[in-house]
Coordinates of C-alpha atoms and ligand atoms in Angstrom, one line a residue:
L1 CA -18.1 -4.8 3.2
W2 CA -21.2 -4.2 5.2
L3 CA -23.7 -6.2 7.1
A4 CA -27.2 -5.9 5.9
N5 CA -30.5 -7.4 7.0
K6 CA -32.9 -8.5 4.5
P7 CA -36.1 -10.5 4.8
R8 CA -35.4 -14.1 3.8
N9 CA -38.3 -14.2 1.4
T10 CA -37.2 -11.3 -0.8
H11 CA -35.5 -12.5 -3.9
D12 CA -34.8 -9.1 -5.4
D13 CA -31.2 -8.6 -4.7
S14 CA -31.3 -4.9 -5.7
G15 CA -33.0 -3.7 -2.6
W16 CA -31.8 -4.5 0.8
D17 CA -34.6 -3.9 3.2
L18 CA -33.3 -1.3 5.5
K19 CA -36.5 -1.1 7.6
N20 CA -36.1 -2.2 11.2
D21 CA -39.2 -3.9 12.5
D22 CA -40.2 -3.4 16.0
V23 CA -39.4 -6.5 18.0
A24 CA -42.3 -7.5 20.2
I25 CA -42.0 -11.2 20.9
P26 CA -38.7 -12.9 20.1
I27 CA -39.0 -16.5 18.9
K28 CA -35.6 -17.6 17.9
F29 CA -32.4 -15.6 17.8
G30 CA -29.5 -17.1 16.0
K31 CA -26.5 -15.4 14.6
N32 CA -27.7 -15.7 11.1
Q33 CA -31.4 -15.7 11.6
R34 CA -33.9 -14.0 13.9
E35 CA -37.5 -14.9 14.1
Y36 CA -40.0 -12.8 16.0
I37 CA -43.6 -11.5 16.1
D38 CA -43.4 -7.8 15.4
S39 CA -45.6 -5.1 16.8
R40 CA -48.2 -5.6 14.1
G41 CA -48.5 -9.3 15.1
I42 CA -46.7 -10.5 11.9
H43 CA -44.3 -13.4 12.1
V44 CA -41.0 -12.1 10.7
V45 CA -37.9 -14.0 9.8
V46 CA -34.8 -11.9 9.2
G47 CA -31.6 -13.4 7.7
R48 CA -28.3 -11.8 8.3
Y49 CA -26.1 -11.5 5.3
V50 CA -22.5 -10.4 5.0
G51 CA -23.0 -7.9 2.3
D52 CA -20.0 -8.5 0.0
S53 CA -19.4 -12.1 0.8
L54 CA -22.7 -13.7 0.0
P55 CA -23.0 -15.0 -3.5
G56 CA -26.3 -13.8 -4.9
P57 CA -28.7 -15.9 -6.9
S58 CA -27.3 -17.2 -10.2
H59 CA -29.2 -16.4 -13.3
P60 CA -30.4 -19.1 -15.8
N61 CA -29.5 -16.8 -18.8
L62 CA -25.9 -16.7 -17.9
T63 CA -24.7 -19.4 -20.2
E64 CA -21.0 -20.2 -20.8
E65 CA -21.4 -18.3 -24.1
V66 CA -22.6 -15.1 -22.4
L67 CA -19.9 -15.3 -19.7
N68 CA -17.1 -15.7 -22.2
Q69 CA -18.2 -12.8 -24.3
N70 CA -16.3 -9.7 -24.0
N71 CA -18.6 -6.8 -24.8
F72 CA -16.2 -4.0 -24.1
N73 CA -17.3 -1.3 -26.5
P74 CA -16.0 2.1 -25.4
I75 CA -17.7 5.3 -26.5
P76 CA -15.2 8.1 -26.3
S77 CA -17.0 10.7 -24.1
Q78 CA -18.6 8.2 -21.7
G79 CA -17.6 8.3 -18.1
E80 CA -14.9 11.0 -18.7
W81 CA -14.0 13.0 -15.6
G82 CA -15.7 10.4 -13.5
E83 CA -19.2 11.3 -14.8
P84 CA -22.0 8.8 -14.7
V85 CA -22.8 6.6 -17.7
A86 CA -26.5 6.9 -18.6
I87 CA -28.3 3.7 -19.6
L88 CA -31.2 4.4 -21.8
P89 CA -34.6 2.9 -20.9
H90 CA -34.6 0.4 -23.8
E91 CA -31.3 -1.0 -22.5
H92 CA -32.4 -1.6 -18.9
S93 CA -33.3 -5.2 -19.3
K94 CA -29.9 -6.0 -20.9
S95 CA -28.1 -4.0 -18.3
Q96 CA -30.0 -5.9 -15.5
S97 CA -29.2 -9.3 -16.9
L98 CA -25.5 -8.5 -17.3
Y99 CA -25.5 -7.0 -13.8
R100 CA -25.7 -10.6 -12.4
I101 CA -22.3 -11.6 -13.7
H102 CA -20.2 -9.2 -11.7
R103 CA -22.8 -7.6 -9.4
F104 CA -22.1 -4.3 -11.1
N105 CA -23.4 -2.6 -14.2
L106 CA -21.2 -4.3 -16.8
L107 CA -23.0 -2.5 -19.6
A108 CA -22.0 0.9 -18.1
S109 CA -18.4 -0.2 -17.4
D110 CA -18.0 -1.6 -20.9
R111 CA -18.8 1.8 -22.4
I112 CA -16.1 3.7 -20.5
P113 CA -12.7 3.9 -22.2
L114 CA -9.7 2.2 -20.5
N115 CA -7.9 5.5 -20.3
R116 CA -10.8 7.5 -18.9
T117 CA -10.0 10.8 -17.2
L118 CA -10.8 11.4 -13.6
P119 CA -10.9 14.6 -11.6
D120 CA -8.0 15.4 -9.2
I121 CA -10.0 15.0 -6.0
R122 CA -7.2 15.7 -3.5
K123 CA -7.5 18.5 -1.0
P124 CA -5.5 21.6 -1.8
Q125 CA -2.9 20.9 1.0
C126 CA -2.2 17.6 -0.7
K127 CA -1.9 19.0 -4.2
A128 CA 0.6 21.5 -2.8
L129 CA 3.0 18.8 -1.6
S130 CA 5.9 17.8 -3.9
Y131 CA 8.0 14.7 -3.7
N132 CA 11.5 14.1 -5.0
I133 CA 10.9 11.1 -7.2
N134 CA 14.6 10.2 -7.3
E135 CA 14.4 9.5 -3.5
L136 CA 11.3 7.4 -3.4
P137 CA 11.4 3.5 -3.5
T138 CA 10.0 1.7 -6.5
T139 CA 6.9 -0.4 -6.4
S140 CA 5.4 -3.6 -7.8
V141 CA 1.7 -3.3 -8.1
I142 CA 0.0 -6.6 -7.5
I143 CA -3.6 -7.2 -8.7
V144 CA -5.3 -10.5 -8.1
F145 CA -8.4 -11.5 -9.9
H146 CA -11.0 -14.2 -10.3
N147 CA -13.3 -13.9 -13.4
E148 CA -13.0 -10.1 -13.4
A149 CA -14.6 -8.1 -16.3
W150 CA -12.2 -7.0 -19.0
S151 CA -13.1 -3.3 -18.7
T152 CA -12.7 -3.0 -14.9
L153 CA -9.5 -5.1 -14.8
L154 CA -7.9 -3.2 -17.6
R155 CA -9.0 0.2 -16.4
T156 CA -7.3 -0.7 -13.2
V157 CA -4.1 -1.5 -15.1
H158 CA -4.3 1.6 -17.4
S159 CA -5.1 4.0 -14.5
V160 CA -2.0 2.7 -12.7
I161 CA 0.2 3.2 -15.8
N162 CA -1.3 6.6 -16.6
R163 CA -1.1 8.1 -13.1
S164 CA 2.1 6.7 -11.7
P165 CA 5.5 8.2 -12.4
P166 CA 7.2 5.6 -14.7
K167 CA 10.3 5.7 -12.6
L168 CA 8.4 4.5 -9.5
L169 CA 6.3 1.9 -11.3
W170 CA 8.7 -1.0 -11.3
E171 CA 6.2 -3.6 -12.6
I172 CA 2.6 -4.7 -12.5
I173 CA 1.9 -8.3 -11.5
L174 CA -1.5 -9.7 -12.5
V175 CA -2.4 -12.9 -10.7
D176 CA -5.2 -14.9 -12.2
D177 CA -6.9 -17.0 -9.6
A178 CA -8.2 -19.8 -11.8
S179 CA -10.5 -17.7 -14.0
N180 CA -12.3 -19.6 -16.7
R181 CA -13.3 -16.7 -19.0
T182 CA -11.6 -17.1 -22.4
F183 CA -10.9 -13.4 -22.8
L184 CA -8.8 -13.4 -19.7
K185 CA -6.4 -15.9 -21.2
K186 CA -4.4 -15.1 -24.4
P187 CA -6.3 -11.9 -25.3
L188 CA -5.3 -10.4 -21.9
E189 CA -1.6 -11.4 -22.5
D190 CA -1.7 -9.9 -25.9
H191 CA -3.2 -6.7 -24.6
V192 CA -0.8 -6.1 -21.8
S193 CA 2.3 -7.1 -23.7
V194 CA 2.2 -3.9 -25.7
L195 CA 1.7 -1.6 -22.7
P196 CA 4.7 0.6 -21.8
T197 CA 5.3 -1.1 -18.4
T198 CA 6.6 -4.4 -17.3
I199 CA 3.5 -6.5 -16.8
I200 CA 3.7 -10.1 -15.5
V201 CA 0.7 -12.4 -15.7
L202 CA 0.8 -15.3 -13.3
R203 CA -1.9 -17.9 -13.3
S204 CA -3.1 -20.5 -10.8
E205 CA -4.7 -23.5 -12.3
K206 CA -6.6 -24.2 -9.1
R207 CA -8.7 -21.7 -7.2
I208 CA -6.5 -20.6 -4.4
G209 CA -8.4 -17.6 -3.0
L210 CA -7.1 -14.0 -2.7
V211 CA -4.6 -14.6 0.1
R212 CA -2.6 -17.2 -1.7
A213 CA -3.0 -15.4 -5.0
R214 CA -1.4 -12.3 -3.4
L215 CA 1.3 -14.4 -2.0
M216 CA 2.0 -15.8 -5.4
G217 CA 2.4 -12.3 -6.7
A218 CA 4.5 -11.2 -3.8
R219 CA 7.0 -14.1 -4.4
E220 CA 7.6 -12.9 -8.0
A221 CA 7.8 -9.2 -7.1
T222 CA 11.1 -7.4 -7.3
G223 CA 10.1 -3.7 -6.6
D224 CA 11.0 -2.2 -3.2
V225 CA 7.4 -1.8 -2.1
L226 CA 4.4 -4.1 -2.8
T227 CA 1.3 -2.2 -3.6
F228 CA -1.9 -4.3 -3.6
L229 CA -5.0 -3.3 -5.5
D230 CA -8.4 -5.0 -6.2
A231 CA -9.1 -5.7 -9.9
H232 CA -11.8 -3.1 -10.2
C233 CA -10.0 0.1 -9.1
E234 CA -9.0 3.4 -10.7
T235 CA -6.2 5.4 -9.3
T236 CA -6.3 9.2 -9.3
D237 CA -3.7 11.9 -9.7
G238 CA -0.8 11.7 -7.3
W239 CA -2.0 8.5 -5.7
L240 CA 1.4 6.7 -5.5
Q241 CA 3.9 9.2 -4.1
P242 CA 2.3 9.7 -0.7
L243 CA 2.2 5.9 -0.1
L244 CA 5.9 5.4 -1.1
Y245 CA 7.0 8.5 0.8
R246 CA 5.4 7.2 4.0
I247 CA 7.2 3.8 3.6
K248 CA 10.5 5.5 2.9
T249 CA 10.2 7.5 6.2
N250 CA 8.9 4.6 8.2
P251 CA 9.5 1.1 6.7
N252 CA 7.3 -0.5 9.3
V253 CA 4.1 0.9 8.1
A254 CA 1.4 -0.6 5.9
V255 CA -0.3 2.4 4.3
C256 CA -3.7 2.6 2.6
P257 CA -5.1 5.2 0.3
I258 CA -8.4 6.9 0.9
I259 CA -10.8 4.5 -1.0
D260 CA -13.2 6.5 -3.1
I261 CA -16.3 5.0 -4.6
I262 CA -17.0 4.0 -8.2
S263 CA -20.7 3.6 -8.4
D264 CA -21.7 -0.1 -9.1
D265 CA -24.6 1.3 -11.1
T266 CA -23.3 4.3 -13.2
F267 CA -19.6 4.0 -12.7
A268 CA -19.4 7.6 -11.6
L269 CA -16.6 8.6 -9.3
L270 CA -17.9 9.6 -5.8
R271 CA -15.4 11.2 -3.5
S272 CA -15.5 9.5 0.0
F273 CA -15.2 10.9 3.4
E274 CA -11.7 11.4 4.8
L275 CA -12.7 11.7 8.5
H276 CA -12.8 8.1 9.5
H277 CA -10.9 5.2 10.9
G278 CA -11.2 1.5 10.1
G279 CA -12.4 -0.8 12.8
M280 CA -14.3 -4.1 13.2
S281 CA -17.6 -5.2 14.6
W282 CA -18.1 -7.9 17.3
N283 CA -18.3 -10.3 14.3
L284 CA -14.9 -9.1 13.2
H285 CA -16.3 -7.6 10.0
F286 CA -14.5 -4.5 8.8
R287 CA -16.3 -1.2 9.3
W288 CA -15.6 2.4 8.8
F289 CA -16.4 4.6 11.8
G290 CA -16.4 8.4 12.0
A291 CA -13.1 9.9 13.3
S292 CA -13.3 10.2 17.1
E293 CA -12.3 13.2 19.1
T294 CA -9.0 11.5 20.0
L295 CA -8.2 10.9 16.3
M296 CA -9.2 14.4 15.3
A297 CA -6.9 15.8 18.0
E298 CA -4.1 13.6 16.7
R299 CA -4.7 14.9 13.2
R300 CA -5.4 18.5 13.9
G301 CA -1.9 19.7 13.4
N302 CA -1.7 18.5 9.8
M303 CA -4.6 17.0 7.9
S304 CA -2.4 15.8 5.0
I305 CA -0.2 13.4 6.9
P306 CA -1.1 9.7 7.2
F307 CA -3.1 8.8 10.3
R308 CA -3.6 5.7 12.3
T309 CA -6.2 3.2 11.4
P310 CA -6.8 0.2 13.7
V311 CA -8.0 -2.0 10.9
M312 CA -7.5 -1.8 7.1
A313 CA -10.2 -2.5 4.6
G314 CA -7.8 -5.0 3.1
G315 CA -7.7 -4.6 -0.7
L316 CA -5.7 -1.5 -1.2
F317 CA -2.4 -0.9 0.5
A318 CA 1.4 -0.5 0.1
I319 CA 4.0 -2.3 2.3
G320 CA 7.7 -2.6 2.0
R321 CA 8.7 -5.9 0.4
D322 CA 11.2 -6.8 3.1
Y323 CA 8.8 -5.7 5.9
F324 CA 6.0 -7.8 4.4
Q325 CA 8.3 -10.9 4.8
E326 CA 9.6 -9.9 8.2
I327 CA 6.1 -9.4 9.6
G328 CA 4.9 -12.8 8.4
T329 CA 3.2 -12.1 5.0
Y330 CA -0.3 -13.5 5.3
D331 CA -1.8 -16.5 7.0
D332 CA -1.7 -18.8 3.9
Q333 CA -4.4 -21.1 5.4
M334 CA -7.0 -18.4 4.8
D335 CA -9.1 -19.4 1.9
I336 CA -11.0 -17.5 -0.9
W337 CA -12.1 -14.2 0.8
G338 CA -12.4 -12.5 4.1
G339 CA -10.6 -12.1 7.4
E340 CA -7.1 -11.5 6.1
N341 CA -7.4 -7.8 6.5
I342 CA -8.3 -8.2 10.2
E343 CA -5.4 -10.7 10.7
M344 CA -2.9 -8.5 9.0
S345 CA -4.0 -5.4 10.9
L346 CA -3.8 -7.0 14.3
R347 CA -0.5 -8.6 13.5
I348 CA 1.2 -5.5 12.2
W349 CA 0.0 -3.3 15.1
Q350 CA 0.6 -5.9 17.8
C351 CA 4.1 -6.7 16.5
G352 CA 5.4 -3.2 16.5
G353 CA 4.3 -1.7 13.1
R354 CA 1.6 0.7 12.1
V355 CA -1.4 0.6 9.8
E356 CA -2.2 4.0 8.4
T357 CA -4.4 5.8 5.9
S358 CA -2.8 8.5 3.7
P359 CA -5.3 11.2 3.1
C360 CA -3.4 12.5 0.0
S361 CA -3.6 9.2 -1.9
H362 CA -7.0 8.6 -3.5
V363 CA -7.9 5.3 -5.2
A364 CA -11.5 4.5 -6.3
H365 CA -13.0 1.1 -6.0
V366 CA -16.2 -0.5 -7.2
F367 CA -18.1 -1.4 -4.0
R368 CA -20.7 -4.1 -4.5
K369 CA -23.7 -5.2 -2.5
S370 CA -23.0 -8.9 -2.9
S371 CA -20.2 -11.1 -4.1
P372 CA -20.2 -12.6 -7.6
Y373 CA -17.9 -15.5 -6.9
T374 CA -18.5 -19.1 -5.9
F375 CA -17.3 -20.0 -2.4
P376 CA -16.3 -23.6 -2.6
G377 CA -17.3 -25.2 0.6
G378 CA -19.8 -22.4 1.5
V379 CA -19.5 -18.8 2.4
N380 CA -19.9 -19.2 6.1
Q381 CA -17.5 -22.1 6.4
I382 CA -14.9 -20.1 4.6
L383 CA -15.4 -16.7 6.2
Y384 CA -15.8 -18.0 9.7
S385 CA -12.7 -20.3 9.4
N386 CA -10.7 -17.4 8.4
L387 CA -12.0 -15.2 11.2
A388 CA -11.6 -18.0 13.7
R389 CA -7.9 -18.2 12.7
A390 CA -7.4 -14.5 13.2
A391 CA -9.1 -14.6 16.6
L392 CA -7.3 -17.7 17.8
V393 CA -3.9 -16.3 17.0
W394 CA -4.2 -12.6 17.9
M395 CA -7.1 -12.0 20.3
D396 CA -6.1 -13.7 23.6
E397 CA -9.1 -13.7 26.0
W398 CA -11.2 -11.8 23.5
K399 CA -11.3 -14.8 21.3
E400 CA -13.8 -16.3 23.7
F401 CA -16.0 -13.3 23.3
F402 CA -15.8 -13.7 19.5
F403 CA -16.6 -17.4 19.7
K404 CA -19.6 -16.8 22.1
M405 CA -20.9 -14.1 19.8
N406 CA -20.4 -16.3 16.7
P407 CA -21.4 -19.9 17.2
E408 CA -20.6 -20.7 13.5
A409 CA -17.0 -19.7 14.1
N410 CA -16.9 -21.7 17.3
R411 CA -17.9 -24.8 15.5
L412 CA -14.9 -24.4 13.2
R413 CA -12.5 -23.5 15.9
D414 CA -11.0 -26.9 16.7
A415 CA -10.3 -27.6 13.0
Q416 CA -7.8 -24.8 12.8
S417 CA -4.1 -25.6 13.1
I418 CA -2.4 -22.4 14.0
R419 CA 0.9 -23.6 15.4
S420 CA 3.1 -21.8 12.9
R421 CA 1.2 -18.5 13.3
L422 CA 1.5 -18.7 17.1
S423 CA 5.2 -19.3 16.8
L424 CA 5.5 -16.3 14.5
R425 CA 3.7 -14.3 17.2
S426 CA 6.2 -15.4 19.8
R427 CA 9.2 -15.0 17.5
L428 CA 8.2 -11.4 16.8
K429 CA 7.5 -10.8 20.6
C430 CA 4.2 -9.2 19.9
N431 CA 2.0 -7.2 22.2
D432 CA -1.3 -8.7 23.4
F433 CA -4.8 -7.8 22.3
N434 CA -5.5 -5.8 25.4
W435 CA -2.5 -3.6 24.5
Y436 CA -4.0 -3.2 21.0
L437 CA -7.4 -2.2 22.3
K438 CA -6.0 0.3 24.7
N439 CA -3.3 1.9 22.6
V440 CA -4.3 1.4 19.0
W441 CA -8.0 1.6 19.2
P442 CA -9.1 3.6 22.3
E443 CA -12.4 4.2 20.5
N444 CA -13.2 0.5 20.6
F445 CA -16.5 -0.8 21.9
F446 CA -15.4 -4.3 22.9
P447 CA -15.8 -5.6 26.5
G448 CA -12.7 -5.2 28.7
P449 CA -11.4 -6.0 32.2
D450 CA -12.4 -2.5 33.5
R451 CA -15.7 -2.3 31.7
F452 CA -19.2 -3.6 32.4
F453 CA -20.5 -6.1 29.8
G454 CA -24.0 -7.5 29.8
K455 CA -27.6 -6.8 29.8
I456 CA -29.4 -3.7 31.1
I457 CA -32.6 -4.8 32.7
H458 CA -35.5 -2.6 33.8
R459 CA -36.1 -3.8 37.4
A460 CA -39.9 -3.6 37.6
T461 CA -40.7 -5.3 34.3
G462 CA -37.6 -7.5 33.9
K463 CA -37.3 -6.4 30.3
C464 CA -34.1 -5.7 28.4
L465 CA -32.7 -2.5 26.9
E466 CA -32.5 -3.0 23.2
R467 CA -30.8 -1.0 20.5
P468 CA -32.2 -0.9 16.9
L469 CA -31.5 -4.2 15.2
G470 CA -29.1 -5.1 12.5
G471 CA -27.5 -2.6 10.2
G472 CA -28.2 -2.3 6.6
G473 CA -26.4 -0.8 3.7
V474 CA -23.7 1.5 4.8
S475 CA -25.3 2.8 7.9
Q476 CA -25.0 1.9 11.6
P477 CA -28.3 0.8 13.1
I478 CA -29.1 4.1 14.9
G479 CA -32.5 4.9 16.4
R480 CA -34.5 4.9 19.5
L481 CA -33.9 2.4 22.3
K482 CA -36.6 -0.1 23.2
L483 CA -37.6 -2.2 26.1
V484 CA -38.4 -5.8 25.1
P485 CA -38.5 -9.2 26.6
C486 CA -35.0 -10.5 27.3
V487 CA -33.6 -13.5 25.5
Q488 CA -31.4 -16.2 27.0
Q489 CA -28.9 -16.4 24.1
W490 CA -26.3 -13.8 23.5
F491 CA -28.0 -11.3 21.2
D492 CA -26.0 -8.3 20.2
A493 CA -28.8 -5.8 20.4
H494 CA -29.3 -6.6 24.1
L495 CA -25.6 -6.5 25.1
W496 CA -24.0 -3.4 26.3
V497 CA -20.5 -2.2 27.3
A498 CA -20.3 0.5 29.9
T499 CA -17.0 2.4 30.5
W500 CA -18.0 3.9 33.9
N501 CA -15.5 1.8 35.8
S502 CA -15.2 3.1 39.3
T503 CA -17.6 4.1 42.0
R504 CA -17.3 7.2 44.2
K505 CA -18.2 7.4 47.9
D506 CA -21.8 8.5 47.2
G507 CA -22.6 5.4 45.2
R508 CA -22.3 6.9 41.8
T509 CA -19.9 5.7 39.2
L510 CA -17.7 8.0 37.3
P511 CA -19.2 9.1 33.9
G512 CA -18.7 6.7 31.0
Y513 CA -20.1 5.7 27.7
L514 CA -22.9 3.1 27.2
M515 CA -21.8 1.4 24.0
S516 CA -22.9 -1.4 21.8
D517 CA -21.6 -3.2 18.7
E518 CA -21.1 -1.1 15.6
S519 CA -19.7 1.8 17.6
L520 CA -23.1 2.8 18.9
C521 CA -23.5 4.9 22.0
V522 CA -26.6 5.8 24.0
D523 CA -27.4 9.4 23.4
H524 CA -30.1 11.8 24.5
L525 CA -32.1 13.7 22.0
D526 CA -35.3 15.7 22.8
G527 CA -36.4 13.4 25.6
E528 CA -35.6 10.2 23.7
A529 CA -32.9 7.8 24.4
R530 CA -31.2 6.9 21.2
A531 CA -28.4 4.8 19.9
M532 CA -26.2 7.0 17.8
A533 CA -22.7 6.8 16.4
C534 CA -20.2 7.1 19.2
S535 CA -18.7 10.6 19.0
G536 CA -16.5 10.9 22.1
F537 CA -18.4 14.0 23.0
S538 CA -19.5 14.6 26.6
K539 CA -23.1 14.5 25.4
Q540 CA -22.9 10.8 25.4
L541 CA -21.6 10.4 29.0
W542 CA -23.8 8.7 31.6
H543 CA -23.3 7.4 35.1
H544 CA -24.9 4.7 37.1
N545 CA -26.2 5.5 40.6
L546 CA -25.9 2.3 42.6
R547 CA -28.1 3.6 45.4
T548 CA -31.0 4.7 43.3
N549 CA -30.4 2.3 40.5
A550 CA -30.7 5.2 38.1
I551 CA -28.8 5.7 34.9
V552 CA -28.1 9.4 34.7
H553 CA -27.3 11.5 31.7
G554 CA -24.1 13.5 32.5
N555 CA -24.9 16.9 30.8
S556 CA -28.5 17.2 31.7
G557 CA -28.8 15.2 34.9
L558 CA -31.9 13.5 33.5
C559 CA -32.6 9.8 34.0
L560 CA -33.1 6.9 31.6
S561 CA -36.7 6.0 31.9
I562 CA -39.3 3.8 30.4
S563 CA -42.0 5.6 28.4
R564 CA -44.9 7.4 30.0
P565 CA -48.2 8.1 28.4
P566 CA -48.7 9.6 25.9
E567 CA -45.4 8.1 24.7
T568 CA -45.5 4.8 22.8
P569 CA -45.1 1.9 25.2
G570 CA -41.9 0.0 24.9
E571 CA -39.8 3.1 24.0
V572 CA -37.1 4.4 26.2
S573 CA -37.0 8.1 27.2
V574 CA -35.1 10.5 29.3
H575 CA -37.0 12.2 32.1
S576 CA -36.2 14.2 35.2
C577 CA -35.0 11.9 37.9
D578 CA -37.7 11.1 40.5
G579 CA -36.6 7.8 41.9
S580 CA -39.7 6.0 40.5
S581 CA -39.6 2.4 39.4
E582 CA -39.7 3.6 35.8
Q583 CA -36.1 4.7 36.3
Q584 CA -34.6 1.8 38.1
W585 CA -32.2 -0.5 36.2
T586 CA -30.1 -3.6 37.0
L587 CA -26.9 -4.2 35.2
Q588 CA -26.6 -7.9 34.7
P589 CA -23.1 -8.9 33.7
E590 CA -22.4 -11.6 31.2
K591 CA -19.2 -13.6 31.3
W592 CA -17.3 -13.0 28.1
S593 CA -13.8 -14.4 28.5
Ligands
LIG601 C1 -12.6 -6.3 0.7 C2 -11.3 -5.8 0.1 C3 -10.7 -7.0 -0.5 C4 -10.4 -8.1 0.5 C5 -11.8 -8.4 1.2 C6 -11.6 -9.4 2.4 C7 -11.2 -3.4 -0.4 C8 -11.6 -2.4 -1.3 N1 -11.5 -4.7 -0.8 O1 -13.6 -6.8 -0.1 O2 -9.4 -6.7 -1.1 O3 -9.5 -7.6 1.5 O4 -12.4 -7.3 1.7 O5 -11.0 -10.5 2.0 O6 -10.7 -3.2 0.6 N2 -10.3 -12.7 -5.6 C9 -9.5 -13.7 -6.0 N3 -9.9 -15.0 -5.7 C10 -11.0 -15.3 -5.0 C11 -11.8 -14.2 -4.5 C12 -11.5 -12.9 -4.9 O7 -8.5 -13.5 -6.7 O8 -11.3 -16.4 -4.7 C13 -10.0 -11.3 -6.0 C14 -11.0 -10.5 -6.6 O9 -11.1 -10.7 -8.0 C15 -10.7 -9.1 -6.2 C16 -10.0 -9.3 -4.9 O10 -9.7 -10.6 -4.7 O11 -9.8 -8.5 -7.1 C17 -10.9 -8.8 -3.7 O12 -12.2 -9.4 -3.8 P1 -13.5 -8.5 -3.8 O13 -13.4 -7.4 -4.7 O14 -14.7 -9.4 -3.9 O15 -13.5 -8.0 -2.3 P2 -14.2 -6.7 -1.6 O16 -13.8 -5.5 -2.3 O17 -15.6 -7.1 -1.5
LIG602 MN1 -13.2 -5.3 -4.4

């Protein structure tokens, strides 16, 4: 789910290189690759990977025989209460070679019983809520999978059965997207046929991707609500009732649980942070961002009720079966993996519904650093076609911004036929993307009609203000701002959005935020200008003085300034304003729509 940068010549897929090299001399800046000479004079090539979507290197030892072997071998106490599984030193090489199959520690997973216990990780306010089960709608739980491990797939199924009131669990539908592992065929059917719940196994002969697999499940489903889960999840106590209750009170909502983390290494349960909202980067990749002031204000009254999320992560959510139809199911031209969560989120919000997170529903999921599947036709081709479709149908003028930012997607643009999706949009009389940004995602850092978008150039040197490059792992690329040679191409680290939109009589703009991709805002810390997670606090407000060309920090009245000795050259500071050339900046707009 995350973008990460990793040097191209590193073959070790365990360690993403999170270090950000200082850019001194840019050579080539593409969307997927950057080349530059760093401050030590070393030629650096950095590839950009989409964390979960990129298939990692295959392993010669993974023969058909190994892949078809089911090594599930539970040891009763292992992993109970969500505790980590310990792999002994002499087992490390076995565990590493098995890791390649699913990009998680299969040896650890295979030791944990299918019915393992997990702690109740809900907040006390949530545990105190009670629901009248007789008044809640029933649900079909739909789980799609492609070559999933036995232990993770069946722990998903068992956790659903063990932790859902039988009356509400209408059925479980397993959709096999052309898996070729033998243990997922008859042995799977035999295993589920004796479980105390109606379980339907559907199979696609051809690889259809997760969207069409979910649609296949949805067509068979007869419960009132459709609840989708990935095939490597574990539900926790009380997970289902809050989702169903929300849909009962408002049928036009897609509601997601809080997604906790099952460690891909030890399979321990790690509780995740509840103060967030889902959004997307300029590349339309899903991201979690910290809850803004606005969102906290909305939630302050009651922290246990579902709250708005502009974008859903995609895998785990419940939606009324009728509403799913009414709102246009999925774009069935989206292949394999990616983009469907963006499309569905924009569609539901723009067409009158809501996407929410219920803080009282907790489901854990195994997050991986790379994807184990094959992507027939190529990862980029698939992902960027899907994203191009979402942009073409839902983003209006902002689609041009997306295509300029993402040349790969632009190349696939004309190949998309989106007529039926556009007619759905007009049939449902949906709001436009501008409405979505303003009303659903006020925290967004996209350009807009009343925002500056472009480069911030130091007048005397002609150099560009640059934020730290890339991301990496699960963190935003925070850190000190730099001044570097500008590049011609659109390069995300040199592009800024400023929300200071009108000018007063004295030549100053009103205060606003200076933002970049990944919800980064220019902040002031101990004399340094830094890119930090946007917080909505006044500490991140700046204004631009059109007479002095200064960029002034709102709280302190200090000015954005290039470094002065003894500071390191090329770093950006905050000093008292003196009108010097060190503090004069030009805002050079870029045409984005
Ligand atoms: C996230 C979502 C995932 C989906 C994806 C974007 C969560 C926790 N997960 O990535 O549900 O929205 O973003 O598309 O929010 N699968 C198939 N056929 C395929 C490929 C995948 O059936 O060709 C299945 C796979 O077995 C799994 C599910 O689809 O059960 C999601 O795939 P993933 O786990 O690789 O996605 P993830 O969690 O990285
Ligand atoms: Mn997943």
